[in-house]
PDB file of C-alpha atoms in Angstrom:
ATOM      1  CA  MET A   1       6.292 -14.169   1.963  1.00 43.00           C
ATOM      2  CA  ALA A   2       8.495 -13.061   4.934  1.00 47.00           C
ATOM      3  CA  ASP A   3       8.385 -14.973   8.140  1.00 51.00           C
ATOM      4  CA  HIS A   4       5.749 -13.163  10.545  1.00 51.00           C
ATOM      5  CA  SER A   5       8.163 -13.428  13.629  1.00 51.00           C
ATOM      6  CA  LEU A   6      10.960 -12.268  11.640  1.00 53.00           C
ATOM      7  CA  SER A   7       9.128  -9.202  10.365  1.00 60.00           C
ATOM      8  CA  GLN A   8       7.980  -8.378  13.813  1.00 62.00           C
ATOM      9  CA  ASP A   9      11.599  -8.744  15.118  1.00 79.00           C
ATOM     10  CA  LEU A  10      12.990  -6.345  12.475  1.00 91.00           C
ATOM     11  CA  GLN A  11      10.560  -3.900  12.472  1.00 95.00           C
ATOM     12  CA  LEU A  12       9.815  -3.253  15.995  1.00 94.00           C
ATOM     13  CA  ASP A  13      12.016  -1.816  18.913  1.00 90.00           C
ATOM     14  CA  SER A  14      12.549  -3.035  22.408  1.00 88.00           C
ATOM     15  CA  GLN A  15       9.529  -1.028  23.280  1.00 89.00           C
ATOM     16  CA  GLY A  16       7.415  -2.156  20.499  1.00 89.00           C
ATOM     17  CA  ARG A  17       7.703   0.759  18.416  1.00 91.00           C
ATOM     18  CA  LEU A  18       7.950   0.948  14.639  1.00 94.00           C
ATOM     19  CA  ARG A  19      11.705   0.820  13.891  1.00 94.00           C
ATOM     20  CA  HIS A  20      11.016  -0.060  10.220  1.00 96.00           C
ATOM     21  CA  PHE A  21       7.828  -0.614   8.255  1.00 97.00           C
ATOM     22  CA  LEU A  22       8.221  -3.493   5.868  1.00 97.00           C
ATOM     23  CA  THR A  23       4.852  -5.485   6.143  1.00 97.00           C
ATOM     24  CA  ILE A  24       1.553  -5.353   7.794  1.00 97.00           C
ATOM     25  CA  GLU A  25       2.130  -8.866   8.770  1.00 94.00           C
ATOM     26  CA  GLY A  26       3.139  -9.587  12.491  1.00 93.00           C
ATOM     27  CA  LEU A  27       1.784  -6.107  13.596  1.00 96.00           C
ATOM     28  CA  SER A  28      -0.813  -5.999  16.170  1.00 96.00           C
ATOM     29  CA  ARG A  29      -4.021  -4.367  15.767  1.00 97.00           C
ATOM     30  CA  ASP A  30      -3.143  -1.504  18.573  1.00 97.00           C
ATOM     31  CA  LEU A  31      -0.358  -0.596  16.404  1.00 97.00           C
ATOM     32  CA  LEU A  32      -2.381  -0.324  13.104  1.00 98.00           C
ATOM     33  CA  VAL A  33      -4.995   1.880  14.907  1.00 98.00           C
ATOM     34  CA  ARG A  34      -2.222   3.914  16.497  1.00 97.00           C
ATOM     35  CA  ILE A  35      -1.017   4.498  12.604  1.00 98.00           C
ATOM     36  CA  MET A  36      -4.403   5.586  11.771  1.00 98.00           C
ATOM     37  CA  ASP A  37      -4.904   7.615  14.838  1.00 98.00           C
ATOM     38  CA  THR A  38      -1.522   9.373  13.948  1.00 97.00           C
ATOM     39  CA  ALA A  39      -2.496   9.895  10.360  1.00 97.00           C
ATOM     40  CA  GLU A  40      -5.993  11.490  11.646  1.00 97.00           C
ATOM     41  CA  SER A  41      -3.880  14.092  13.812  1.00 95.00           C
ATOM     42  CA  PHE A  42      -1.812  15.189  10.495  1.00 95.00           C
ATOM     43  CA  THR A  43      -4.940  15.638   8.308  1.00 94.00           C
ATOM     44  CA  SER A  44      -5.326  19.288   9.849  1.00 90.00           C
ATOM     45  CA  VAL A  45      -1.819  19.915   8.349  1.00 89.00           C
ATOM     46  CA  THR A  46      -2.649  19.541   4.669  1.00 79.00           C
ATOM     47  CA  GLU A  47      -5.396  21.873   5.202  1.00 81.00           C
ATOM     48  CA  GLN A  48      -3.283  24.575   6.578  1.00 86.00           C
ATOM     49  CA  THR A  49      -2.276  27.642   4.740  1.00 88.00           C
ATOM     50  CA  VAL A  50       1.495  26.428   5.870  1.00 88.00           C
ATOM     51  CA  LYS A  51       1.409  22.959   5.315  1.00 90.00           C
ATOM     52  CA  LYS A  52       4.265  22.054   7.966  1.00 93.00           C
ATOM     53  CA  VAL A  53       5.001  20.764  11.188  1.00 95.00           C
ATOM     54  CA  PRO A  54       8.837  20.647  12.464  1.00 96.00           C
ATOM     55  CA  LEU A  55       8.579  16.835  13.646  1.00 95.00           C
ATOM     56  CA  LEU A  56      11.295  15.793  11.253  1.00 96.00           C
ATOM     57  CA  ARG A  57      13.362  18.935  10.976  1.00 96.00           C
ATOM     58  CA  GLY A  58      17.176  18.407  10.340  1.00 95.00           C
ATOM     59  CA  LYS A  59      16.351  14.571   9.351  1.00 96.00           C
ATOM     60  CA  SER A  60      17.046  13.256   5.878  1.00 96.00           C
ATOM     61  CA  VAL A  61      14.771  11.041   3.917  1.00 97.00           C
ATOM     62  CA  VAL A  62      15.896   9.267   0.781  1.00 96.00           C
ATOM     63  CA  ASN A  63      13.259   7.972  -1.890  1.00 96.00           C
ATOM     64  CA  LEU A  64      14.932   4.934  -3.404  1.00 94.00           C
ATOM     65  CA  PHE A  65      12.636   4.067  -6.130  1.00 93.00           C
ATOM     66  CA  PHE A  66      13.640   1.086  -8.394  1.00 89.00           C
ATOM     67  CA  GLU A  67      10.309   1.003  -9.864  1.00 87.00           C
ATOM     68  CA  ASN A  68       8.208   3.711 -11.745  1.00 84.00           C
ATOM     69  CA  SER A  69       5.580   5.406  -9.471  1.00 88.00           C
ATOM     70  CA  THR A  70       3.548   8.494  -9.433  1.00 89.00           C
ATOM     71  CA  ARG A  71       1.230   8.370  -6.453  1.00 92.00           C
ATOM     72  CA  THR A  72       3.586   6.475  -3.898  1.00 94.00           C
ATOM     73  CA  LEU A  73       6.459   8.751  -4.773  1.00 95.00           C
ATOM     74  CA  ALA A  74       4.731  12.166  -4.751  1.00 96.00           C
ATOM     75  CA  THR A  75       2.715  11.388  -1.556  1.00 96.00           C
ATOM     76  CA  PHE A  76       5.933  10.203   0.483  1.00 97.00           C
ATOM     77  CA  GLU A  77       8.003  13.241  -0.876  1.00 97.00           C
ATOM     78  CA  LEU A  78       5.041  15.410   0.191  1.00 96.00           C
ATOM     79  CA  ALA A  79       4.703  13.830   3.289  1.00 97.00           C
ATOM     80  CA  ALA A  80       8.464  14.197   4.444  1.00 97.00           C
ATOM     81  CA  LYS A  81       8.477  17.877   3.497  1.00 97.00           C
ATOM     82  CA  ARG A  82       5.430  18.402   5.441  1.00 96.00           C
ATOM     83  CA  LEU A  83       7.056  17.068   8.388  1.00 97.00           C
ATOM     84  CA  SER A  84      10.149  19.299   7.498  1.00 97.00           C
ATOM     85  CA  ALA A  85      12.570  16.762   6.728  1.00 97.00           C
ATOM     86  CA  ASP A  86      15.288  16.906   3.880  1.00 97.00           C
ATOM     87  CA  VAL A  87      14.118  14.935   0.980  1.00 97.00           C
ATOM     88  CA  LEU A  88      16.186  13.162  -1.924  1.00 95.00           C
ATOM     89  CA  ASN A  89      14.446  11.397  -4.526  1.00 93.00           C
ATOM     90  CA  LEU A  90      17.214   9.099  -6.163  1.00 86.00           C
ATOM     91  CA  ASN A  91      16.730   8.708 -10.062  1.00 73.00           C
ATOM     92  CA  ILE A  92      17.832   5.433 -10.333  1.00 73.00           C
ATOM     93  CA  ARG A  93      18.133   5.237 -14.173  1.00 68.00           C
ATOM     94  CA  THR A  94      20.901   8.024 -13.646  1.00 65.00           C
ATOM     95  CA  SER A  95      22.367   6.797 -10.532  1.00 67.00           C
ATOM     96  CA  SER A  96      25.747   4.587 -10.250  1.00 66.00           C
ATOM     97  CA  THR A  97      23.475   1.364  -9.735  1.00 70.00           C
ATOM     98  CA  ALA A  98      22.991   1.920 -13.699  1.00 67.00           C
ATOM     99  CA  LYS A  99      26.690   1.534 -14.063  1.00 68.00           C
ATOM    100  CA  GLY A 100      26.681  -1.842 -12.198  1.00 72.00           C
ATOM    101  CA  GLU A 101      26.872  -0.802  -8.479  1.00 77.00           C
ATOM    102  CA  THR A 102      25.338  -3.159  -6.075  1.00 85.00           C
ATOM    103  CA  LEU A 103      22.530  -2.509  -3.877  1.00 84.00           C
ATOM    104  CA  LEU A 104      24.435  -2.468  -0.845  1.00 87.00           C
ATOM    105  CA  ASP A 105      27.037  -0.308  -2.161  1.00 89.00           C
ATOM    106  CA  THR A 106      24.563   2.359  -3.055  1.00 88.00           C
ATOM    107  CA  ILE A 107      23.120   1.855   0.657  1.00 90.00           C
ATOM    108  CA  ARG A 108      26.408   2.185   2.134  1.00 91.00           C
ATOM    109  CA  ASN A 109      27.246   5.322   0.297  1.00 91.00           C
ATOM    110  CA  LEU A 110      23.956   6.952   1.117  1.00 91.00           C
ATOM    111  CA  GLU A 111      24.449   6.011   4.725  1.00 92.00           C
ATOM    112  CA  ALA A 112      27.822   8.102   4.817  1.00 93.00           C
ATOM    113  CA  MET A 113      25.793  11.217   3.970  1.00 92.00           C
ATOM    114  CA  GLN A 114      24.062  10.678   7.385  1.00 92.00           C
ATOM    115  CA  VAL A 115      20.770   9.649   5.892  1.00 94.00           C
ATOM    116  CA  ASP A 116      18.065   8.780   8.344  1.00 95.00           C
ATOM    117  CA  LEU A 117      15.609   6.737   6.721  1.00 96.00           C
ATOM    118  CA  PHE A 118      14.984   5.258   3.187  1.00 96.00           C
ATOM    119  CA  VAL A 119      11.740   4.790   1.623  1.00 97.00           C
ATOM    120  CA  VAL A 120      12.869   1.686  -0.831  1.00 95.00           C
ATOM    121  CA  ARG A 121      10.370   0.329  -4.219  1.00 94.00           C
ATOM    122  CA  HIS A 122      11.819  -2.545  -5.886  1.00 92.00           C
ATOM    123  CA  ALA A 123      10.740  -5.082  -8.209  1.00 89.00           C
ATOM    124  CA  GLU A 124      12.173  -7.896  -6.246  1.00 91.00           C
ATOM    125  CA  SER A 125      10.095  -9.271  -3.020  1.00 93.00           C
ATOM    126  CA  GLY A 126      12.143  -8.908  -0.221  1.00 93.00           C
ATOM    127  CA  ALA A 127      14.172  -5.983  -1.162  1.00 92.00           C
ATOM    128  CA  ALA A 128      13.131  -3.602   1.716  1.00 95.00           C
ATOM    129  CA  HIS A 129      13.618  -6.158   4.035  1.00 95.00           C
ATOM    130  CA  PHE A 130      17.505  -6.955   2.610  1.00 94.00           C
ATOM    131  CA  ILE A 131      18.259  -3.487   3.103  1.00 94.00           C
ATOM    132  CA  ALA A 132      16.646  -3.202   6.543  1.00 95.00           C
ATOM    133  CA  ARG A 133      18.797  -6.215   7.712  1.00 94.00           C
ATOM    134  CA  HIS A 134      21.892  -4.538   6.534  1.00 93.00           C
ATOM    135  CA  CYS A 135      21.827  -0.912   6.984  1.00 92.00           C
ATOM    136  CA  ALA A 136      23.195   0.854   9.833  1.00 91.00           C
ATOM    137  CA  PRO A 137      21.627   0.876  13.231  1.00 90.00           C
ATOM    138  CA  HIS A 138      20.563   4.530  13.048  1.00 90.00           C
ATOM    139  CA  VAL A 139      18.660   4.237   9.659  1.00 95.00           C
ATOM    140  CA  SER A 140      15.116   3.319   9.054  1.00 96.00           C
ATOM    141  CA  VAL A 141      13.470   1.348   5.996  1.00 97.00           C
ATOM    142  CA  ILE A 142      10.155   1.885   4.689  1.00 98.00           C
ATOM    143  CA  ASN A 143       8.821  -0.478   2.214  1.00 97.00           C
ATOM    144  CA  GLY A 144       7.185   1.414  -0.796  1.00 96.00           C
ATOM    145  CA  GLY A 145       6.233  -1.811  -2.530  1.00 95.00           C
ATOM    146  CA  ASP A 146       8.469  -4.730  -3.318  1.00 94.00           C
ATOM    147  CA  GLY A 147       7.626  -7.341  -6.160  1.00 91.00           C
ATOM    148  CA  ARG A 148       4.500  -9.207  -5.098  1.00 90.00           C
ATOM    149  CA  HIS A 149       5.057  -9.348  -1.771  1.00 93.00           C
ATOM    150  CA  ALA A 150       3.939  -6.154   0.380  1.00 95.00           C
ATOM    151  CA  HIS A 151       2.784  -2.370   0.095  1.00 97.00           C
ATOM    152  CA  PRO A 152       2.193  -1.663   3.606  1.00 98.00           C
ATOM    153  CA  THR A 153       1.621   2.093   3.476  1.00 98.00           C
ATOM    154  CA  GLN A 154      -0.903   1.628   0.631  1.00 97.00           C
ATOM    155  CA  ALA A 155      -2.784  -0.985   2.743  1.00 98.00           C
ATOM    156  CA  MET A 156      -2.907   1.564   5.566  1.00 98.00           C
ATOM    157  CA  LEU A 157      -4.102   4.384   3.747  1.00 98.00           C
ATOM    158  CA  ASP A 158      -6.688   2.036   2.249  1.00 98.00           C
ATOM    159  CA  MET A 159      -7.538   1.152   6.113  1.00 98.00           C
ATOM    160  CA  PHE A 160      -7.837   4.738   6.952  1.00 98.00           C
ATOM    161  CA  THR A 161     -10.172   5.546   4.019  1.00 98.00           C
ATOM    162  CA  ILE A 162     -12.580   2.817   4.876  1.00 98.00           C
ATOM    163  CA  ARG A 163     -12.503   3.850   8.628  1.00 98.00           C
ATOM    164  CA  ARG A 164     -13.069   7.510   7.679  1.00 98.00           C
ATOM    165  CA  VAL A 165     -16.147   6.573   5.715  1.00 98.00           C
ATOM    166  CA  LYS A 166     -17.360   3.241   7.429  1.00 98.00           C
ATOM    167  CA  GLY A 167     -16.283   3.853  11.356  1.00 98.00           C
ATOM    168  CA  PRO A 168     -14.178   2.127  13.318  1.00 97.00           C
ATOM    169  CA  ASP A 169     -15.870  -0.973  13.461  1.00 98.00           C
ATOM    170  CA  PHE A 170     -14.236  -3.145  10.632  1.00 98.00           C
ATOM    171  CA  GLY A 171     -16.096  -6.174  12.321  1.00 98.00           C
ATOM    172  CA  LYS A 172     -19.483  -5.372  10.731  1.00 98.00           C
ATOM    173  CA  LEU A 173     -17.843  -5.193   6.947  1.00 98.00           C
ATOM    174  CA  LYS A 174     -17.734  -7.126   4.083  1.00 98.00           C
ATOM    175  CA  VAL A 175     -15.141  -6.371   1.823  1.00 98.00           C
ATOM    176  CA  ALA A 176     -14.661  -7.683  -1.816  1.00 98.00           C
ATOM    177  CA  ILE A 177     -11.197  -7.339  -3.686  1.00 98.00           C
ATOM    178  CA  VAL A 178     -11.484  -7.695  -7.107  1.00 98.00           C
ATOM    179  CA  GLY A 179      -8.997  -8.436  -9.893  1.00 95.00           C
ATOM    180  CA  ASP A 180      -5.562  -9.566 -10.274  1.00 93.00           C
ATOM    181  CA  ILE A 181      -4.949 -11.003  -6.872  1.00 96.00           C
ATOM    182  CA  LEU A 182      -2.188 -13.328  -7.868  1.00 94.00           C
ATOM    183  CA  HIS A 183       0.263 -10.516  -8.982  1.00 92.00           C
ATOM    184  CA  SER A 184      -1.045  -7.646  -6.335  1.00 94.00           C
ATOM    185  CA  ARG A 185       1.411  -6.773  -3.274  1.00 95.00           C
ATOM    186  CA  VAL A 186      -1.586  -4.258  -2.444  1.00 96.00           C
ATOM    187  CA  ALA A 187      -4.022  -7.126  -1.862  1.00 97.00           C
ATOM    188  CA  ARG A 188      -1.634  -9.146   0.118  1.00 97.00           C
ATOM    189  CA  SER A 189      -1.107  -6.098   2.457  1.00 98.00           C
ATOM    190  CA  GLN A 190      -5.081  -5.317   2.416  1.00 98.00           C
ATOM    191  CA  ILE A 191      -5.770  -8.874   3.533  1.00 98.00           C
ATOM    192  CA  ALA A 192      -3.324  -8.749   6.105  1.00 98.00           C
ATOM    193  CA  ALA A 193      -4.738  -5.492   7.524  1.00 98.00           C
ATOM    194  CA  LEU A 194      -8.248  -6.351   7.127  1.00 98.00           C
ATOM    195  CA  ASN A 195      -7.825  -9.378   9.172  1.00 98.00           C
ATOM    196  CA  THR A 196      -5.860  -7.902  11.539  1.00 98.00           C
ATOM    197  CA  LEU A 197      -8.217  -5.087  12.033  1.00 98.00           C
ATOM    198  CA  GLY A 198     -11.270  -7.985  12.318  1.00 98.00           C
ATOM    199  CA  ALA A 199     -13.101  -7.529   9.184  1.00 98.00           C
ATOM    200  CA  GLY A 200     -16.503  -9.338   9.109  1.00 98.00           C
ATOM    201  CA  GLU A 201     -15.774 -10.893   5.737  1.00 98.00           C
ATOM    202  CA  ILE A 202     -12.994 -10.862   3.092  1.00 98.00           C
ATOM    203  CA  ARG A 203     -13.712 -11.865  -0.564  1.00 98.00           C
ATOM    204  CA  VAL A 204     -11.181 -12.061  -3.197  1.00 98.00           C
ATOM    205  CA  VAL A 205     -12.801 -11.994  -6.690  1.00 98.00           C
ATOM    206  CA  ALA A 206     -10.930 -12.937  -9.871  1.00 96.00           C
ATOM    207  CA  PRO A 207     -10.580 -15.766 -12.779  1.00 94.00           C
ATOM    208  CA  LYS A 208      -9.034 -18.626 -11.285  1.00 94.00           C
ATOM    209  CA  THR A 209      -5.745 -17.711 -13.548  1.00 91.00           C
ATOM    210  CA  LEU A 210      -5.416 -14.812 -11.315  1.00 94.00           C
ATOM    211  CA  LEU A 211      -6.026 -16.208  -7.762  1.00 96.00           C
ATOM    212  CA  PRO A 212      -2.885 -17.706  -5.852  1.00 95.00           C
ATOM    213  CA  VAL A 213      -3.014 -21.434  -5.186  1.00 94.00           C
ATOM    214  CA  GLN A 214      -4.721 -22.200  -1.797  1.00 94.00           C
ATOM    215  CA  VAL A 215      -5.495 -18.795  -1.367  1.00 96.00           C
ATOM    216  CA  GLU A 216      -8.181 -19.816   1.453  1.00 96.00           C
ATOM    217  CA  SER A 217      -5.110 -20.151   3.543  1.00 96.00           C
ATOM    218  CA  LEU A 218      -5.085 -15.922   3.712  1.00 96.00           C
ATOM    219  CA  GLY A 219      -8.234 -15.661   5.341  1.00 97.00           C
ATOM    220  CA  VAL A 220     -10.477 -14.933   2.424  1.00 98.00           C
ATOM    221  CA  ALA A 221     -13.558 -16.697   0.792  1.00 98.00           C
ATOM    222  CA  PRO A 222     -12.584 -16.570  -3.228  1.00 98.00           C
ATOM    223  CA  TYR A 223     -15.162 -16.012  -5.948  1.00 98.00           C
ATOM    224  CA  THR A 224     -14.831 -16.493  -9.678  1.00 97.00           C
ATOM    225  CA  ASP A 225     -18.179 -15.026 -10.351  1.00 97.00           C
ATOM    226  CA  LEU A 226     -18.243 -11.218  -9.762  1.00 97.00           C
ATOM    227  CA  ASP A 227     -22.103 -10.637  -9.269  1.00 97.00           C
ATOM    228  CA  ALA A 228     -22.014 -13.380  -6.669  1.00 98.00           C
ATOM    229  CA  GLY A 229     -18.730 -11.802  -5.144  1.00 98.00           C
ATOM    230  CA  LEU A 230     -20.375  -8.274  -4.921  1.00 98.00           C
ATOM    231  CA  ASP A 231     -23.562  -9.577  -3.367  1.00 98.00           C
ATOM    232  CA  GLY A 232     -24.049  -7.582  -0.276  1.00 98.00           C
ATOM    233  CA  VAL A 233     -20.648  -5.819   0.214  1.00 98.00           C
ATOM    234  CA  ASP A 234     -19.933  -2.769   1.971  1.00 98.00           C
ATOM    235  CA  VAL A 235     -16.872  -2.129   0.301  1.00 98.00           C
ATOM    236  CA  VAL A 236     -15.433  -2.904  -3.218  1.00 98.00           C
ATOM    237  CA  VAL A 237     -11.666  -2.582  -4.060  1.00 98.00           C
ATOM    238  CA  MET A 238     -10.678  -2.899  -7.268  1.00 97.00           C
ATOM    239  CA  LEU A 239      -7.319  -4.006  -8.701  1.00 96.00           C
ATOM    240  CA  ARG A 240      -5.122  -3.102 -11.724  1.00 90.00           C
ATOM    241  CA  LEU A 241      -4.155  -5.896 -14.265  1.00 85.00           C
ATOM    242  CA  GLN A 242      -0.329  -6.190 -13.771  1.00 74.00           C
ATOM    243  CA  ARG A 243       0.578  -7.031 -17.182  1.00 66.00           C
ATOM    244  CA  GLU A 244       4.417  -6.302 -16.118  1.00 61.00           C
ATOM    245  CA  ARG A 245       4.435  -9.016 -13.569  1.00 57.00           C
ATOM    246  CA  MET A 246       2.563 -11.652 -16.066  1.00 56.00           C
ATOM    247  CA  ASN A 247       5.095 -13.976 -17.929  1.00 55.00           C
ATOM    248  CA  SER A 248       2.219 -16.133 -19.836  1.00 56.00           C
ATOM    249  CA  ALA A 249      -1.468 -15.620 -21.044  1.00 59.00           C
ATOM    250  CA  PHE A 250      -3.451 -15.393 -17.728  1.00 65.00           C
ATOM    251  CA  LEU A 251      -6.513 -13.695 -19.810  1.00 67.00           C
ATOM    252  CA  PRO A 252      -8.132 -14.459 -23.274  1.00 68.00           C
ATOM    253  CA  SER A 253      -8.414 -10.342 -23.967  1.00 79.00           C
ATOM    254  CA  GLU A 254      -8.767  -7.163 -21.858  1.00 83.00           C
ATOM    255  CA  SER A 255     -12.349  -6.582 -23.427  1.00 86.00           C
ATOM    256  CA  GLU A 256     -13.312 -10.067 -22.263  1.00 88.00           C
ATOM    257  CA  TYR A 257     -11.777  -9.454 -18.869  1.00 90.00           C
ATOM    258  CA  PHE A 258     -14.016  -6.394 -18.545  1.00 93.00           C
ATOM    259  CA  ARG A 259     -17.039  -7.981 -19.625  1.00 93.00           C
ATOM    260  CA  CYS A 260     -16.713 -10.639 -16.767  1.00 93.00           C
ATOM    261  CA  PHE A 261     -14.827  -8.573 -13.992  1.00 94.00           C
ATOM    262  CA  GLY A 262     -15.239  -5.062 -14.883  1.00 95.00           C
ATOM    263  CA  LEU A 263     -17.139  -2.794 -12.421  1.00 97.00           C
ATOM    264  CA  THR A 264     -19.973  -1.123 -14.167  1.00 97.00           C
ATOM    265  CA  GLU A 265     -22.838   0.821 -12.444  1.00 97.00           C
ATOM    266  CA  GLN A 266     -25.065  -2.174 -13.223  1.00 97.00           C
ATOM    267  CA  ARG A 267     -22.779  -4.638 -11.408  1.00 97.00           C
ATOM    268  CA  LEU A 268     -22.139  -2.292  -8.445  1.00 98.00           C
ATOM    269  CA  ALA A 269     -26.029  -2.455  -7.826  1.00 98.00           C
ATOM    270  CA  ARG A 270     -25.232  -6.032  -6.515  1.00 98.00           C
ATOM    271  CA  ALA A 271     -23.423  -4.429  -3.538  1.00 98.00           C
ATOM    272  CA  LYS A 272     -24.870  -2.808  -0.523  1.00 98.00           C
ATOM    273  CA  PRO A 273     -26.790   0.883  -1.681  1.00 97.00           C
ATOM    274  CA  ASP A 274     -23.833   2.658   0.647  1.00 97.00           C
ATOM    275  CA  ALA A 275     -21.111   0.588  -0.634  1.00 98.00           C
ATOM    276  CA  MET A 276     -17.848   2.589  -1.209  1.00 98.00           C
ATOM    277  CA  VAL A 277     -15.577   2.042  -4.199  1.00 98.00           C
ATOM    278  CA  MET A 278     -11.766   1.822  -3.958  1.00 98.00           C
ATOM    279  CA  HIS A 279      -8.694   1.601  -6.299  1.00 97.00           C
ATOM    280  CA  PRO A 280      -5.261   1.861  -5.432  1.00 94.00           C
ATOM    281  CA  GLY A 281      -4.378   3.385  -8.939  1.00 88.00           C
ATOM    282  CA  PRO A 282      -3.257   3.679 -11.634  1.00 90.00           C
ATOM    283  CA  ILE A 283      -6.783   2.695 -12.780  1.00 91.00           C
ATOM    284  CA  ASN A 284      -7.168   1.300 -16.124  1.00 90.00           C
ATOM    285  CA  ARG A 285     -10.785   2.768 -17.252  1.00 93.00           C
ATOM    286  CA  GLY A 286     -12.593   0.334 -19.532  1.00 92.00           C
ATOM    287  CA  VAL A 287     -10.464  -2.622 -18.427  1.00 90.00           C
ATOM    288  CA  GLU A 288     -11.139  -3.273 -14.733  1.00 93.00           C
ATOM    289  CA  ILE A 289     -13.439   0.116 -14.041  1.00 96.00           C
ATOM    290  CA  ASP A 290     -15.975   1.900 -15.854  1.00 96.00           C
ATOM    291  CA  SER A 291     -15.792   5.747 -15.951  1.00 97.00           C
ATOM    292  CA  ALA A 292     -19.289   6.199 -14.787  1.00 97.00           C
ATOM    293  CA  VAL A 293     -18.064   4.178 -11.399  1.00 98.00           C
ATOM    294  CA  ALA A 294     -14.548   5.658 -11.084  1.00 97.00           C
ATOM    295  CA  ASP A 295     -15.895   8.984 -11.363  1.00 97.00           C
ATOM    296  CA  GLY A 296     -19.315   8.420  -9.395  1.00 97.00           C
ATOM    297  CA  PRO A 297     -20.538   9.288  -5.903  1.00 97.00           C
ATOM    298  CA  ARG A 298     -19.739   5.861  -4.436  1.00 97.00           C
ATOM    299  CA  SER A 299     -15.953   6.206  -5.434  1.00 98.00           C
ATOM    300  CA  VAL A 300     -13.493   7.499  -2.802  1.00 98.00           C
ATOM    301  CA  ILE A 301     -10.309   7.018  -5.243  1.00 97.00           C
ATOM    302  CA  LEU A 302      -9.177  10.541  -4.992  1.00 96.00           C
ATOM    303  CA  GLN A 303      -9.909  10.441  -1.372  1.00 96.00           C
ATOM    304  CA  GLN A 304      -7.495   7.516  -0.900  1.00 97.00           C
ATOM    305  CA  VAL A 305      -4.613   9.663  -2.639  1.00 95.00           C
ATOM    306  CA  ASN A 306      -5.578  12.427  -0.599  1.00 94.00           C
ATOM    307  CA  HIS A 307      -5.172  10.169   2.796  1.00 96.00           C
ATOM    308  CA  GLY A 308      -1.734   9.004   1.464  1.00 96.00           C
ATOM    309  CA  ILE A 309       0.085  12.151   2.531  1.00 96.00           C
ATOM    310  CA  ALA A 310      -1.404  11.860   6.110  1.00 97.00           C
ATOM    311  CA  VAL A 311      -0.897   8.336   6.493  1.00 98.00           C
ATOM    312  CA  ARG A 312       2.723   8.369   5.279  1.00 98.00           C
ATOM    313  CA  MET A 313       3.513  11.091   7.232  1.00 97.00           C
ATOM    314  CA  ALA A 314       2.314   9.106  10.398  1.00 98.00           C
ATOM    315  CA  VAL A 315       4.456   6.212   9.180  1.00 98.00           C
ATOM    316  CA  LEU A 316       7.673   8.165   8.550  1.00 98.00           C
ATOM    317  CA  SER A 317       7.515  10.194  12.100  1.00 97.00           C
ATOM    318  CA  MET A 318       6.772   6.824  13.846  1.00 97.00           C
ATOM    319  CA  CYS A 319       9.658   5.193  12.094  1.00 95.00           C
ATOM    320  CA  THR A 320      12.027   8.254  12.806  1.00 86.00           C
ATOM    321  CA  PRO A 321      13.992   8.336  16.185  1.00 71.00           C
ATOM    322  CA  GLY A 322      12.977  11.564  17.814  1.00 65.00           C
ATOM    323  CA  GLY A 323       9.935  11.874  15.320  1.00 59.00           C
ATOM    324  CA  HIS A 324       7.048  10.350  17.411  1.00 55.00           C
ATOM    325  CA  ALA A 325       3.896  12.486  17.276  1.00 50.00           C
TER     326      ALA A 325
END
């Protein structure tokens, strides 16, 4: 995990504005609220006939994705284009990195093309911090997800969705995050954001094998029983089992996991009647969530995807010099 003070020094300029967006940790409540307020101002753009504003006209954004992605890549590309930026999606499998070029050499070559902003997704924790420390002063870096560490724009679109459904007072909310907490960068960023915004109670619910050691130190209450973890909560966040990050047997089987930790309508009845159900995707139906819940009236999963564009427009504009809304 990155040092908080280091992250803050790296992420903010001398006037306290976003220079990079690498992690939620170290950022103030006021700044998180400002990101959500800016995103709110962009929601009308996505509903217009011509879905564009000129804030980043003449700026160049490179989506540098070293891991597969659908929602994050598509929404970052749409967000940058709706801000009128020039956008390049670099296909790593066919780039010079596949021939042995180092990450820094790739960055240096792209900087020589007068790029203004990198969006980086990488399997290694700390990759976005590494690039931010070594890139040219005029270039900003947004973390699109690094290893198990952080996925800050996903956390902010989740907070934005909660605020839109439940209102701005996070202090009255009980939130349960259910699933593969151990391997989830989304969970870490969500927990940091919920703590900063003053959420009333944050629960993490998982088998012991999928909970980090000393998880209480993150400011959460751990549960290993799903029914108890869902009891009376306002928000349920389901997480995907990240098989690609598991290097040993953490579970007996997926069917056994669903039996114990899968969210069904019967289990959701333990939460408050107006509880909202979230999932950052991609969802595995019948593994962590039943289709009747994923497609049901309390699911806001597709709203999360839609809000991803407005929130990423906000972060792109706030990180780019001259692009502040």
